[in-house]
Every structure is written in structure tokens, then in C-alpha cells.
CSV table of N, CA, C and O in Angstrom, one decimal:
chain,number,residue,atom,x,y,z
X,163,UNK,N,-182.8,-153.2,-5.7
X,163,UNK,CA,-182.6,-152.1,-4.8
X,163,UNK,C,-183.3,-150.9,-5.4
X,163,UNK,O,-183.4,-150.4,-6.5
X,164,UNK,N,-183.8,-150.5,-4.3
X,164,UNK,CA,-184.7,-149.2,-5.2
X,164,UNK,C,-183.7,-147.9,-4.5
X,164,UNK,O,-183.9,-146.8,-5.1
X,165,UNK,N,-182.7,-147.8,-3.3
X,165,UNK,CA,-181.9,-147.1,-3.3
X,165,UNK,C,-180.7,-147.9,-2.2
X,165,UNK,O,-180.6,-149.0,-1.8
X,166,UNK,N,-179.9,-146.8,-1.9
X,166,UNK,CA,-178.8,-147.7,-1.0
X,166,UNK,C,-179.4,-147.7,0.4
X,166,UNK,O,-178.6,-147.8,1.4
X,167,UNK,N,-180.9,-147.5,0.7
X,167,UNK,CA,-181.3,-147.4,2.2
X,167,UNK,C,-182.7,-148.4,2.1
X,167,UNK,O,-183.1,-149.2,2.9
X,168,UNK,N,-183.3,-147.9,0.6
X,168,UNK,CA,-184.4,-148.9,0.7
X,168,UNK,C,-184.7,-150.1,-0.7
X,168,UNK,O,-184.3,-150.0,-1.8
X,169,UNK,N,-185.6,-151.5,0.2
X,169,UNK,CA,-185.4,-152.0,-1.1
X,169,UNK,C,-186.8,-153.0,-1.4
X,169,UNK,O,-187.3,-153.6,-0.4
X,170,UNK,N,-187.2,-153.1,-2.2
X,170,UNK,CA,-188.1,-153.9,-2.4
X,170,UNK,C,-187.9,-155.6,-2.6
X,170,UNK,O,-187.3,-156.1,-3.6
X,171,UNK,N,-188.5,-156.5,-1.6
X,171,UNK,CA,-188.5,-157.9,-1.6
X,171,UNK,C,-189.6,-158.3,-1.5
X,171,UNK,O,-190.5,-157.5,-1.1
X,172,UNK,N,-189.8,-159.7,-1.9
X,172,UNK,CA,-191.2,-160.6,-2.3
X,172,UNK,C,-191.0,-161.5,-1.7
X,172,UNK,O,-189.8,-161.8,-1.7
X,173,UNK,N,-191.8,-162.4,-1.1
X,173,UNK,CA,-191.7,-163.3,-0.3
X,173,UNK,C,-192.9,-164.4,-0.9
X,173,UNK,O,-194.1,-164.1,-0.8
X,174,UNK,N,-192.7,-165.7,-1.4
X,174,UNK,CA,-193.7,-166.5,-2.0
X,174,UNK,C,-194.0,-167.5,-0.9
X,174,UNK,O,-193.5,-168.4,-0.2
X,175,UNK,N,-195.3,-166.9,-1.2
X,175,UNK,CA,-196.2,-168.1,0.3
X,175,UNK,C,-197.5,-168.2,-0.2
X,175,UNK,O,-197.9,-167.7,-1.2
X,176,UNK,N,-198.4,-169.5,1.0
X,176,UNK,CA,-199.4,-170.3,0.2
X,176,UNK,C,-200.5,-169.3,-0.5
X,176,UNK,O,-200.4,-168.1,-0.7
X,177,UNK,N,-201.1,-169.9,-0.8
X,177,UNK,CA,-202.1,-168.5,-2.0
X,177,UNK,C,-203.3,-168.6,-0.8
X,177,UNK,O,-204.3,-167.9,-1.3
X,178,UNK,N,-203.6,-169.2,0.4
X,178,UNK,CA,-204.2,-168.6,1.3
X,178,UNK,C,-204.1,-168.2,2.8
X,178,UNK,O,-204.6,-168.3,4.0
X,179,UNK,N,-203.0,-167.5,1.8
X,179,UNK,CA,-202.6,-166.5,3.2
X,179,UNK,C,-203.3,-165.7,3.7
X,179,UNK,O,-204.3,-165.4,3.2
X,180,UNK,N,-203.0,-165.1,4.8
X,180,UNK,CA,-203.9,-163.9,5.3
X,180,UNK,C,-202.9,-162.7,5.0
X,180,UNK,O,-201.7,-162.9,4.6
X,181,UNK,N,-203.3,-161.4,5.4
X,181,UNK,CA,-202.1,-160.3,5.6
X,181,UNK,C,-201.9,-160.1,6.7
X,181,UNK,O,-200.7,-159.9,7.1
X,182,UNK,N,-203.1,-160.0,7.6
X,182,UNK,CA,-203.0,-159.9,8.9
X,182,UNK,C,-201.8,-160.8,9.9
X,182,UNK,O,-201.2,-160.4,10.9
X,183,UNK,N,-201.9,-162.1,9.2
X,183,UNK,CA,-200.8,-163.4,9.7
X,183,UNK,C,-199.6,-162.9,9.7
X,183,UNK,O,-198.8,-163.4,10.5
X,184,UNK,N,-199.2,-162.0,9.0
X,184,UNK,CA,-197.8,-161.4,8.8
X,184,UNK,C,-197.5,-160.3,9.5
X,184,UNK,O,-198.1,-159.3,9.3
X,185,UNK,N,-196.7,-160.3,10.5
X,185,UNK,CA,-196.3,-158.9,11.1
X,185,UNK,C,-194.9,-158.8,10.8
X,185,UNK,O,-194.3,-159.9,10.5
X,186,UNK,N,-194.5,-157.7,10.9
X,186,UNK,CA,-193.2,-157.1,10.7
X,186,UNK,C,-192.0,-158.0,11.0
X,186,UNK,O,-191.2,-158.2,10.1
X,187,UNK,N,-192.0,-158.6,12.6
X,187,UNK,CA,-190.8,-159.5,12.9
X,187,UNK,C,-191.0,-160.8,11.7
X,187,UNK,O,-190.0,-161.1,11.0
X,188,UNK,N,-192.5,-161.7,11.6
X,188,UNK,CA,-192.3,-162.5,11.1
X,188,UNK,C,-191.8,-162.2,10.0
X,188,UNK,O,-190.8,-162.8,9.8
X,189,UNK,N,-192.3,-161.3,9.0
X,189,UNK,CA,-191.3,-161.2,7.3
X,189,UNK,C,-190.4,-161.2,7.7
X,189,UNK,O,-189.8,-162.1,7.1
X,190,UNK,N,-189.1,-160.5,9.0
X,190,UNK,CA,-188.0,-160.3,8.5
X,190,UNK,C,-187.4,-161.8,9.0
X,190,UNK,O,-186.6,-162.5,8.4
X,191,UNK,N,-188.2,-162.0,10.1
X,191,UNK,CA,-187.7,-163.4,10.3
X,191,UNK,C,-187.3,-164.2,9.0
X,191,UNK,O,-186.3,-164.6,8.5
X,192,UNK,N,-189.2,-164.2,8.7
X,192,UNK,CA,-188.7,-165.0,7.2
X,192,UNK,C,-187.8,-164.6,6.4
X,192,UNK,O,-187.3,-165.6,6.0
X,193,UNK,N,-187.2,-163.6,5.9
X,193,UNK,CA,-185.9,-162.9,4.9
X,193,UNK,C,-184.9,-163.4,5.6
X,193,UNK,O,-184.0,-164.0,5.0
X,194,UNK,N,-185.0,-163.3,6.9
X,194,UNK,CA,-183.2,-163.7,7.4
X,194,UNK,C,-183.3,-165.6,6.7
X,194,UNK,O,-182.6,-166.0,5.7
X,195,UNK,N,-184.4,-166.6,7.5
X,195,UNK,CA,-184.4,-167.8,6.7
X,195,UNK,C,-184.2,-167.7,5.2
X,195,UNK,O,-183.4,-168.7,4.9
X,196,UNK,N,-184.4,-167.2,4.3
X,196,UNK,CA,-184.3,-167.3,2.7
X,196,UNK,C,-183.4,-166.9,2.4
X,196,UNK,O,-183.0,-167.4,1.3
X,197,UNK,N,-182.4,-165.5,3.0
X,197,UNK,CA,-182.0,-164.6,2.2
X,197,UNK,C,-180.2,-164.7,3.4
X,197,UNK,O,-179.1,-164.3,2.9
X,198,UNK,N,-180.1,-165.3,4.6
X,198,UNK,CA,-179.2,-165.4,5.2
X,198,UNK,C,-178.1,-166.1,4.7
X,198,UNK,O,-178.2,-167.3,4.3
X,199,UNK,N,-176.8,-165.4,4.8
X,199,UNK,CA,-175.6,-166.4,4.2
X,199,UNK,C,-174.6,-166.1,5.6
X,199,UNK,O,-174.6,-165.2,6.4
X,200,UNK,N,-173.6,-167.7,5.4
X,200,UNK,CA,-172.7,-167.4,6.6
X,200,UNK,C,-172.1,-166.3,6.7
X,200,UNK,O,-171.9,-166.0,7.9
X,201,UNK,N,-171.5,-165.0,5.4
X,201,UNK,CA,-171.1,-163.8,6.1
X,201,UNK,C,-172.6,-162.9,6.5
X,201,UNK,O,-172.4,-162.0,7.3
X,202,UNK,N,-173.4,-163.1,6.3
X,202,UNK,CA,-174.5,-162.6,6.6
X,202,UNK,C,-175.4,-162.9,7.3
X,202,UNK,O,-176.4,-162.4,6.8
X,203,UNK,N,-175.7,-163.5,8.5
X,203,UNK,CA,-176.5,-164.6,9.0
X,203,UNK,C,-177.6,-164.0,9.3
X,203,UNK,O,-178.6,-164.7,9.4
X,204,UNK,N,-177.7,-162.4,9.5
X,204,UNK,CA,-179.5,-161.5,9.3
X,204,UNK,C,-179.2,-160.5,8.2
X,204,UNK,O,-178.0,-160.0,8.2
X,205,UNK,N,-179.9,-160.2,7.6
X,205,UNK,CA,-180.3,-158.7,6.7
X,205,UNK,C,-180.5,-157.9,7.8
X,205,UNK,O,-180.8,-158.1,8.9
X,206,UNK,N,-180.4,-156.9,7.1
X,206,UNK,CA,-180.6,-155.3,8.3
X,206,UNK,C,-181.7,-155.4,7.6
X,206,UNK,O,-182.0,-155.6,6.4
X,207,UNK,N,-182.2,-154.9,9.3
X,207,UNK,CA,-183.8,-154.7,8.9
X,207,UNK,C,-184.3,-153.2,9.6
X,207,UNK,O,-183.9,-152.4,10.5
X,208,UNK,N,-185.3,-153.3,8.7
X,208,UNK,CA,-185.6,-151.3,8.6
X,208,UNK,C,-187.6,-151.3,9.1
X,208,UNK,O,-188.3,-152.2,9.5
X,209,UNK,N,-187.8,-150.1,8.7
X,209,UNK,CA,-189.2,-149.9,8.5
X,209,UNK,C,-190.1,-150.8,7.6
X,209,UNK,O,-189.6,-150.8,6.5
X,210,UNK,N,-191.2,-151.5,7.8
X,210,UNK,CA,-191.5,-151.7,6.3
X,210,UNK,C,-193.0,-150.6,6.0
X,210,UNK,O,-193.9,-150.2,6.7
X,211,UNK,N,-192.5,-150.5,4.8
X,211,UNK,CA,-193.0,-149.3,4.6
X,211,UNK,C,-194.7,-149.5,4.1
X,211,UNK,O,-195.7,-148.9,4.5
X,212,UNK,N,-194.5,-150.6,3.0
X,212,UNK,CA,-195.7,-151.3,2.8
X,212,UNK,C,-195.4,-152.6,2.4
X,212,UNK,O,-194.4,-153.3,2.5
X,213,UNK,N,-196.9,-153.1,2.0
X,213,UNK,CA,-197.0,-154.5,2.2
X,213,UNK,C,-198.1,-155.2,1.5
X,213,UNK,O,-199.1,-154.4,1.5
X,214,UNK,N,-198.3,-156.3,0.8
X,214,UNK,CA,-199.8,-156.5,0.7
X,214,UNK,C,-199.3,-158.4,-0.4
X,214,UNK,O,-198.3,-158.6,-1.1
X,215,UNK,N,-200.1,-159.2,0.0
X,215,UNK,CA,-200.2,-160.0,-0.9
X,215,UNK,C,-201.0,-160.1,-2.3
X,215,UNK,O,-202.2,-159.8,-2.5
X,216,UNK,N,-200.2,-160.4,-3.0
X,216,UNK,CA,-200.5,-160.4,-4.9
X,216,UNK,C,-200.1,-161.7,-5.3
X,216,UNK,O,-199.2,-162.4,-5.0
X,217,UNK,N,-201.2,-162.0,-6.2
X,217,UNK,CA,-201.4,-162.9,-6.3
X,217,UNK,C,-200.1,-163.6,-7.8
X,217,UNK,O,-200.4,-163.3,-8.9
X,218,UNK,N,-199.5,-164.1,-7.7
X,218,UNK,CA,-198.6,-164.4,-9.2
X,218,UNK,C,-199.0,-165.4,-10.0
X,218,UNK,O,-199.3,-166.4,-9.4
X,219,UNK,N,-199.0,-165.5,-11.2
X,219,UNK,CA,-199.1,-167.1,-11.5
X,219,UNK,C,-198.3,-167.0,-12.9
X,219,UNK,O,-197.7,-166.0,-13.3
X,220,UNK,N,-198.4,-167.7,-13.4
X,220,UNK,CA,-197.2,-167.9,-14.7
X,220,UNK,C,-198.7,-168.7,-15.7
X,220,UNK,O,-199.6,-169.3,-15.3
X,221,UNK,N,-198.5,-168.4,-16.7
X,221,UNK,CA,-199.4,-168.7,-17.8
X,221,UNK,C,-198.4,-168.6,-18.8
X,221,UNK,O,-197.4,-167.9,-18.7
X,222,UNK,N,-198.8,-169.5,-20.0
X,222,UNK,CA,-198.0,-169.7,-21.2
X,222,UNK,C,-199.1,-170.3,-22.2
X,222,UNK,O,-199.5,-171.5,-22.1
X,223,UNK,N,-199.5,-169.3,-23.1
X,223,UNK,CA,-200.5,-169.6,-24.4
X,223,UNK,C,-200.3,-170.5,-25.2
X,223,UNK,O,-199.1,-170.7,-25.7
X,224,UNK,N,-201.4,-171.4,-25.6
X,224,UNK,CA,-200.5,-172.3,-26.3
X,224,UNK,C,-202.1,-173.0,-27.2
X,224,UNK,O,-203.1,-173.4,-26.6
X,225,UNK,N,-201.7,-172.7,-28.6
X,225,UNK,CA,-200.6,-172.3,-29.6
X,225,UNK,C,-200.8,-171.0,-29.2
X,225,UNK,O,-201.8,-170.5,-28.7
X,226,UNK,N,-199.2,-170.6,-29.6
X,226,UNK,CA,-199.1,-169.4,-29.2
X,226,UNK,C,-199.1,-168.7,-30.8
X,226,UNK,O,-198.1,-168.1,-31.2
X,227,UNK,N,-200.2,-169.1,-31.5
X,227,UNK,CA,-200.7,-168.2,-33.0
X,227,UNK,C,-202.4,-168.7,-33.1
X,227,UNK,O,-203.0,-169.6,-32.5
X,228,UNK,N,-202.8,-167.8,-33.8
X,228,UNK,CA,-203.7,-167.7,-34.4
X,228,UNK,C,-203.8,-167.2,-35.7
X,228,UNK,O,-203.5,-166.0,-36.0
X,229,UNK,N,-204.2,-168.3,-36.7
X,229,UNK,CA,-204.2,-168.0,-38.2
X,229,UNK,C,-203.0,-167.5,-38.5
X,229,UNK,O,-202.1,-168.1,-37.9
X,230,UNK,N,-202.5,-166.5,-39.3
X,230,UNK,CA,-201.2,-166.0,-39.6
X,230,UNK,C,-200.6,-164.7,-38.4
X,230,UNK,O,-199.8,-163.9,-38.7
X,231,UNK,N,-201.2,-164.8,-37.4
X,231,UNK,CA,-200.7,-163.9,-36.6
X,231,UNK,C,-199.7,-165.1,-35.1
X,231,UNK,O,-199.9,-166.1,-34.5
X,232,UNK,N,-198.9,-164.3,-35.3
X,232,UNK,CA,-197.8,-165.3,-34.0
X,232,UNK,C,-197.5,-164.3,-32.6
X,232,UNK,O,-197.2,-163.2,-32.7
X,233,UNK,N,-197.8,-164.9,-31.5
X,233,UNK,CA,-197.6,-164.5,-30.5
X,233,UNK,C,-196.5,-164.5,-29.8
X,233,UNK,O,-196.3,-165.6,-29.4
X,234,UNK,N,-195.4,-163.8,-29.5
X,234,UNK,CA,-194.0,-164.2,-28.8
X,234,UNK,C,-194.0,-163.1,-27.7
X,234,UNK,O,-194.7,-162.2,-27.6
X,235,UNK,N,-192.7,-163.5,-26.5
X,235,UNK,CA,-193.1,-162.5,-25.6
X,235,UNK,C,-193.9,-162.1,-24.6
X,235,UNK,O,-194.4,-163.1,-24.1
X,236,UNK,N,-194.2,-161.0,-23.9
X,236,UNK,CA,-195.4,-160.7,-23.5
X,236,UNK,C,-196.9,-161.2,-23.7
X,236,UNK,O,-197.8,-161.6,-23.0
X,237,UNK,N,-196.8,-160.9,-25.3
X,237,UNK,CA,-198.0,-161.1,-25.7
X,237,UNK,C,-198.2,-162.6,-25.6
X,237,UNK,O,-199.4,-162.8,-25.9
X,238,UNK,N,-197.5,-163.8,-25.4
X,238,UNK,CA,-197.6,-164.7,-25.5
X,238,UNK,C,-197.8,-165.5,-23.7
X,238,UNK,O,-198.3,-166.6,-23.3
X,239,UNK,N,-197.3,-164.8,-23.1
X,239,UNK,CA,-196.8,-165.9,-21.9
X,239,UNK,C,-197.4,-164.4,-20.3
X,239,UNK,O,-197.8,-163.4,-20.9
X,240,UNK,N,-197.5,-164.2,-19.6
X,240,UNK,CA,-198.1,-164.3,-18.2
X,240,UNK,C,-196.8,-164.5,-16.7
X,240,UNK,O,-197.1,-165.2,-15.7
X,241,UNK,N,-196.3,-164.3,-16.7
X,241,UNK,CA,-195.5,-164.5,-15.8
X,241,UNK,C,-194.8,-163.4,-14.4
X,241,UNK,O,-194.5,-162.3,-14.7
X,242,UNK,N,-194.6,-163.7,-13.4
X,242,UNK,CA,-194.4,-162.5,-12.6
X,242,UNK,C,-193.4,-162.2,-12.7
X,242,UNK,O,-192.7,-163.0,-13.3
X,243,UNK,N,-192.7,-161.0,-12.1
X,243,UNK,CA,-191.5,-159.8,-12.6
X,243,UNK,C,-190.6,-160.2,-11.8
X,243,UNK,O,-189.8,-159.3,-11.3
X,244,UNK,N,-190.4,-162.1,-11.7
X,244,UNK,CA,-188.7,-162.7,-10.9
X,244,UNK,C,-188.4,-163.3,-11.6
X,244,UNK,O,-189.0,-164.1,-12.3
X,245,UNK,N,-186.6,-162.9,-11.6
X,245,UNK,CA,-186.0,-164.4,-11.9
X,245,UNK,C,-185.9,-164.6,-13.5
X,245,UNK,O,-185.6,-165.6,-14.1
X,246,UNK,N,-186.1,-163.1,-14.1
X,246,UNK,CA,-185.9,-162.8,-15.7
X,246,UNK,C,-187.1,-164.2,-16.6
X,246,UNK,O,-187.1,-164.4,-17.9
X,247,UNK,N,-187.9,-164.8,-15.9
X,247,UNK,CA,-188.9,-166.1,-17.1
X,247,UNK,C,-189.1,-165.1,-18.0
X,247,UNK,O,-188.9,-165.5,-19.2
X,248,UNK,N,-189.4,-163.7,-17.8
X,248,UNK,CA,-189.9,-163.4,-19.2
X,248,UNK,C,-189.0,-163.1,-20.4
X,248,UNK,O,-189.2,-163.3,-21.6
X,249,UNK,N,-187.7,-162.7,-19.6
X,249,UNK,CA,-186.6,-162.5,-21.0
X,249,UNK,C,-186.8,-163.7,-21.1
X,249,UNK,O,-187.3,-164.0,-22.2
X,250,UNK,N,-186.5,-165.1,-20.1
X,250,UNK,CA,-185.8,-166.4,-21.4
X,250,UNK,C,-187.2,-167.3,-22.1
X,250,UNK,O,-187.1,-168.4,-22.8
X,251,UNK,N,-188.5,-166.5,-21.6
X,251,UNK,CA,-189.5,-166.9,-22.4
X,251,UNK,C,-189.6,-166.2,-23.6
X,251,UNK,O,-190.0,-166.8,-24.7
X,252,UNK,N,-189.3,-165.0,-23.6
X,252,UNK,CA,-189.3,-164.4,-25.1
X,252,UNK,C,-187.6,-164.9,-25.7
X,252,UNK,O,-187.7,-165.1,-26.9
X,253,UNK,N,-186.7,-165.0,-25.4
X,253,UNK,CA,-185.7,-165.4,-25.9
X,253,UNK,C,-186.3,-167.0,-26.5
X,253,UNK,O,-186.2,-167.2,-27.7
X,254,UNK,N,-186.8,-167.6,-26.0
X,254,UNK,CA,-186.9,-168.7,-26.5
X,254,UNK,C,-187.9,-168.8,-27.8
X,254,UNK,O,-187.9,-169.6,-28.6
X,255,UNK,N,-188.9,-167.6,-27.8
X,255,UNK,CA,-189.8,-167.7,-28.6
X,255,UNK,C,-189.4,-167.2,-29.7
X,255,UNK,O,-190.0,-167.2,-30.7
X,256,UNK,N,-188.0,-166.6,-29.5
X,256,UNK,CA,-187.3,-166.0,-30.7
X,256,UNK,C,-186.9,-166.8,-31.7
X,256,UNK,O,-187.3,-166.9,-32.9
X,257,UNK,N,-185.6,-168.0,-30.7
X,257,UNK,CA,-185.3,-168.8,-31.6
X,257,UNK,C,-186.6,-169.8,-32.3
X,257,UNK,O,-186.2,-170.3,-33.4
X,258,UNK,N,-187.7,-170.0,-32.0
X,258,UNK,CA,-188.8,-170.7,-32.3
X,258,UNK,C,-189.2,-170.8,-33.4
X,258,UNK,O,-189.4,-171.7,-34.2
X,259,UNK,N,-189.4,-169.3,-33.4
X,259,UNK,CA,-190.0,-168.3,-34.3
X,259,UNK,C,-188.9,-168.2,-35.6
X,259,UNK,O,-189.4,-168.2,-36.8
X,260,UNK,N,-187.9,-168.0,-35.5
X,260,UNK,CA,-186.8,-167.7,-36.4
X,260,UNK,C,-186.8,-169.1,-37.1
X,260,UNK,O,-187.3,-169.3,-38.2
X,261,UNK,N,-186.4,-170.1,-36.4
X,261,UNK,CA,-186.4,-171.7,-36.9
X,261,UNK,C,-187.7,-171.9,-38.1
X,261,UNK,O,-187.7,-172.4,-39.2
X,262,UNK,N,-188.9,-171.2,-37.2
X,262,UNK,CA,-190.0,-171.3,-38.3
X,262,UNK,C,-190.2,-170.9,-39.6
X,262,UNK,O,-190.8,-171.6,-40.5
X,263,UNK,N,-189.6,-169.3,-39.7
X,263,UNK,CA,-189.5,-168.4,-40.5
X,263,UNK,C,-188.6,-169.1,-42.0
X,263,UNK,O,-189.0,-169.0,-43.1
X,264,UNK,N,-187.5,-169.5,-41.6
X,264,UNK,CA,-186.6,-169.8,-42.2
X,264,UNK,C,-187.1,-171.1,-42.8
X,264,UNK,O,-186.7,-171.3,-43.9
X,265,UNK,N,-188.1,-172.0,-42.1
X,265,UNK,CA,-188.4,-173.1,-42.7
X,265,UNK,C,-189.4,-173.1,-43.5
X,265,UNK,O,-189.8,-174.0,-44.3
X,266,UNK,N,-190.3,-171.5,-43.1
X,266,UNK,CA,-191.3,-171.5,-44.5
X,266,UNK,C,-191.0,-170.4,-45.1
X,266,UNK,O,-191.9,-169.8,-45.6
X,267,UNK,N,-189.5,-169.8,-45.3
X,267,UNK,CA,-189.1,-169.4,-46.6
X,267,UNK,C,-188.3,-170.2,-46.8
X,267,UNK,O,-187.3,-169.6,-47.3
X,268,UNK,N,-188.0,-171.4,-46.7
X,268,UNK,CA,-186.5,-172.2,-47.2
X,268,UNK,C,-185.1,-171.3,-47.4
X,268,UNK,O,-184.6,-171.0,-48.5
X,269,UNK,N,-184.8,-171.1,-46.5
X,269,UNK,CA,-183.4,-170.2,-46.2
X,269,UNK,C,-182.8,-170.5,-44.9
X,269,UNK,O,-183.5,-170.5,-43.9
X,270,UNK,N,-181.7,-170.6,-44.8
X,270,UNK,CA,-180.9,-170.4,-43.5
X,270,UNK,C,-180.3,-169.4,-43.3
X,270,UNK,O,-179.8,-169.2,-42.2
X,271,UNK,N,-180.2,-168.6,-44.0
X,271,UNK,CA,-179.4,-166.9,-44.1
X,271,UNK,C,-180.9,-165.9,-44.2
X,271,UNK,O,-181.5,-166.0,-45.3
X,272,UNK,N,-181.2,-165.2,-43.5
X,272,UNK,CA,-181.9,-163.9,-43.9
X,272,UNK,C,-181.3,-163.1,-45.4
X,272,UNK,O,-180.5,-163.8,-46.0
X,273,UNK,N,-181.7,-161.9,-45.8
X,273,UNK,CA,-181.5,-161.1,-46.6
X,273,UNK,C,-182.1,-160.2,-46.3
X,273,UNK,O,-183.3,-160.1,-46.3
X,274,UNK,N,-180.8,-158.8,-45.9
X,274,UNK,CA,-181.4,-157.9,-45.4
X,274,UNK,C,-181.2,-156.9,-46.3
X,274,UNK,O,-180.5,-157.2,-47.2
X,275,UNK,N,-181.7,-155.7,-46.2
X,275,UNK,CA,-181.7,-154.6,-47.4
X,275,UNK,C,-180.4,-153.2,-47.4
X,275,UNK,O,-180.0,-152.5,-48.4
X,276,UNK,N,-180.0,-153.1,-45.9
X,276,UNK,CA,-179.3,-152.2,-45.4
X,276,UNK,C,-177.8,-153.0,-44.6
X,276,UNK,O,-177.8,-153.8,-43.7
X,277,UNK,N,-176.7,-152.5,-45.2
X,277,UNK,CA,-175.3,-152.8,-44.5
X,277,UNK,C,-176.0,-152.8,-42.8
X,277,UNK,O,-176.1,-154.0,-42.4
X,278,UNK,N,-176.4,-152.3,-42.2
X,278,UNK,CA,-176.2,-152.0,-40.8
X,278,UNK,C,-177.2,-153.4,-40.8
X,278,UNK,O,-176.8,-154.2,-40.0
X,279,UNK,N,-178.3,-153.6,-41.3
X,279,UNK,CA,-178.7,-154.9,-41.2
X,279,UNK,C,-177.8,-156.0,-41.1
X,279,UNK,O,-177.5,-156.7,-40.1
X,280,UNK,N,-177.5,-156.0,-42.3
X,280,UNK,CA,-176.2,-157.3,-42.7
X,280,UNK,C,-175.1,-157.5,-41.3
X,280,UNK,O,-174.9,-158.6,-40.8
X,281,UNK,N,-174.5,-156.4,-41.1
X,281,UNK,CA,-173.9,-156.4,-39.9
X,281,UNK,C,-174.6,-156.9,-38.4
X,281,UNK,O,-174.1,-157.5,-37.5
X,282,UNK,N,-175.6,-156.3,-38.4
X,282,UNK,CA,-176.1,-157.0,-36.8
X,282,UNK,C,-176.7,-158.3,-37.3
X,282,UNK,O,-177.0,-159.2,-36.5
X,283,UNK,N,-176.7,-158.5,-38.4
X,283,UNK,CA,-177.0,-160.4,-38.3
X,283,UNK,C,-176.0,-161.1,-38.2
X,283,UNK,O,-176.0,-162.3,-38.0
X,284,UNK,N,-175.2,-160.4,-38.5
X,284,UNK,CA,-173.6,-161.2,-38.9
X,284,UNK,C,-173.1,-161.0,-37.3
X,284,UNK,O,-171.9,-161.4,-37.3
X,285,UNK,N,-173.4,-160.6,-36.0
X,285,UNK,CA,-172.8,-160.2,-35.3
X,285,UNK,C,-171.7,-159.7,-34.7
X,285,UNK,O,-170.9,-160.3,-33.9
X,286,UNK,N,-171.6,-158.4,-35.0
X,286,UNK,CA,-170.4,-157.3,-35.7
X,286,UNK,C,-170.9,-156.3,-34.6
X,286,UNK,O,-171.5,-155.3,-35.1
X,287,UNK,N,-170.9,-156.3,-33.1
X,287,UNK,CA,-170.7,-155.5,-32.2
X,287,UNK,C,-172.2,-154.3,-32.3
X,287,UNK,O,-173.2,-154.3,-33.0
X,288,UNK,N,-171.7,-153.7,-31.6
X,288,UNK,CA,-173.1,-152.6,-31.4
X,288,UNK,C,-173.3,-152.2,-32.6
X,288,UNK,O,-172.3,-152.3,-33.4
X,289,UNK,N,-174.5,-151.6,-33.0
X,289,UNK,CA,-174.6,-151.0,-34.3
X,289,UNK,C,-174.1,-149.9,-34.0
X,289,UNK,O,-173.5,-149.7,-33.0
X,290,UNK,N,-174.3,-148.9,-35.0
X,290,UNK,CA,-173.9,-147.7,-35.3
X,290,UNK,C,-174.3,-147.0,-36.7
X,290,UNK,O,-173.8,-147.7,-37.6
X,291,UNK,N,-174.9,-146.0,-37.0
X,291,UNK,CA,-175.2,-145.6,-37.6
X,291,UNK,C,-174.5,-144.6,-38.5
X,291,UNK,O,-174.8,-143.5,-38.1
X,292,UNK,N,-173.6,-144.4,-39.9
X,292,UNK,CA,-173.0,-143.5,-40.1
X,292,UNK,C,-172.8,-143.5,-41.5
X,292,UNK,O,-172.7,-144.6,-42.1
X,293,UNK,N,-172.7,-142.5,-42.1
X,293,UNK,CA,-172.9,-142.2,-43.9
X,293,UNK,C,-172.0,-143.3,-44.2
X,293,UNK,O,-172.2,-143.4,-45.4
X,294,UNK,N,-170.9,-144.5,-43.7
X,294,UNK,CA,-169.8,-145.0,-44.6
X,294,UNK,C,-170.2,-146.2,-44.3
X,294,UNK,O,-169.5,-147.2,-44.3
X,295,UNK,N,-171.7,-146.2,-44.0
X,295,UNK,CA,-172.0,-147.9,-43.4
X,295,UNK,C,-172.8,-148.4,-45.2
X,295,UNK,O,-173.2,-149.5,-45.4
């Protein structure tokens, strides 16, 4: 929602589409098919204000290093802005990464240098910062 009157939606269709093919009734048509539930059976429909097809695609680097440098993240992966892939692509590259780390220093515990470290590894609630930490 970009406010309580307007909102931005995406609509995924073939990659040779036209824009012209698209008028106003057909998107909402199409929204009511995708987006209709039995308490809802159309979306209210408004102005559209703009419009345009973009192109999306998902990429994922692989290996995702080069020499001693590691890619995680963004920097690793290509993906469009639905459906959170990029948090649980970087979430996954975390645990990956961590698995690795720990197996080329032979440790299962980190060692951190600061109490407030120690605590957010240990998972001890929001950090906080304060002279008795």
C-alpha cells in the first residue's frame, strides 16, 4: 500500500507482451481474477495512474565466491522486489556461509570480544547498549 487510497500492484504476464494490449478494464479485470476472494469478489477500482511493463528475472550466481572473497545477498543473487526471495536468499546464504566459516576455523561457537556480542549470539532479545553491559 503506498497509502489508504492508493496502491501499487504487478501483474506477471508473458515477456511478449505489448502495453498497448492492456487497457485499464482489462488489468482490473485481470486483479479481480488473481486478487478476488469470496468476501471480495472485485477490488475497488480507481484511476490508474501509471503503467508500463518491466522486465523481471531471478538470477542466482554461482559460485557465489571468487578466490577469498564470498558473495551473499544482493551481491550474490538478482531477483525482483516480490514475495521476500531476497530476504530468504540472503537468509540462506547466511546459514551457508556461517556453516563454512566455522568449518574452516574448526569451531562451533564463535568468540566474540564484547558482552553485547556474546549476548546477540546467545540470543538474549534486542540489543542494547549501556555502561553495565
Amino acid at each position: 500500500m503506498r497509502s489508504p487510497t492508493l496502491s501499487r500492484l504487478y501483474l506477471g504476464v508473458r515477456t511478449d507482451e505489448k502495453l498497448d494490449e492492456w487497457s485499464d478494464d482489462r488489468i482490473w479485470d485481470e486483479l479481480d481474477v488473481r486478487l478476488a476472494t469470496e468476501k471480495m469478489p472485485e477490488i475497488n477500482r480507481g484511476t490508474i495512474v501509471e503503467r508500463g511493463i518491466t522486465a523481471m528475472r531471478s538470477v542466482v550466481i554461482e559460485p557465489m565466491r571468487f578466490g577469498r572473497l564470498l558473495l551473499a545477498g544482493d551481491a550474490a543473487h538478482i531477483v525482483p522486489p516480490t514475495g521476500a526471495k531476497g530476504m530468504n536468499l540472503a537468509l540462506g546464504d547466511v546459514r551457508v556461509l556461517s556453516r563454512a566459516l566455522r568449518k574452516k576455523f574448526n569451531t562451533t561457537r564463535m568468540h566474540y570480544s564484547t558482552p553485547i556480542q556474546r549476548r546477540a549470539s546467545n540470543g538474549c532479545g534486542a540489543l542494547k547498549s549501556s555502561p553495565t553491559t
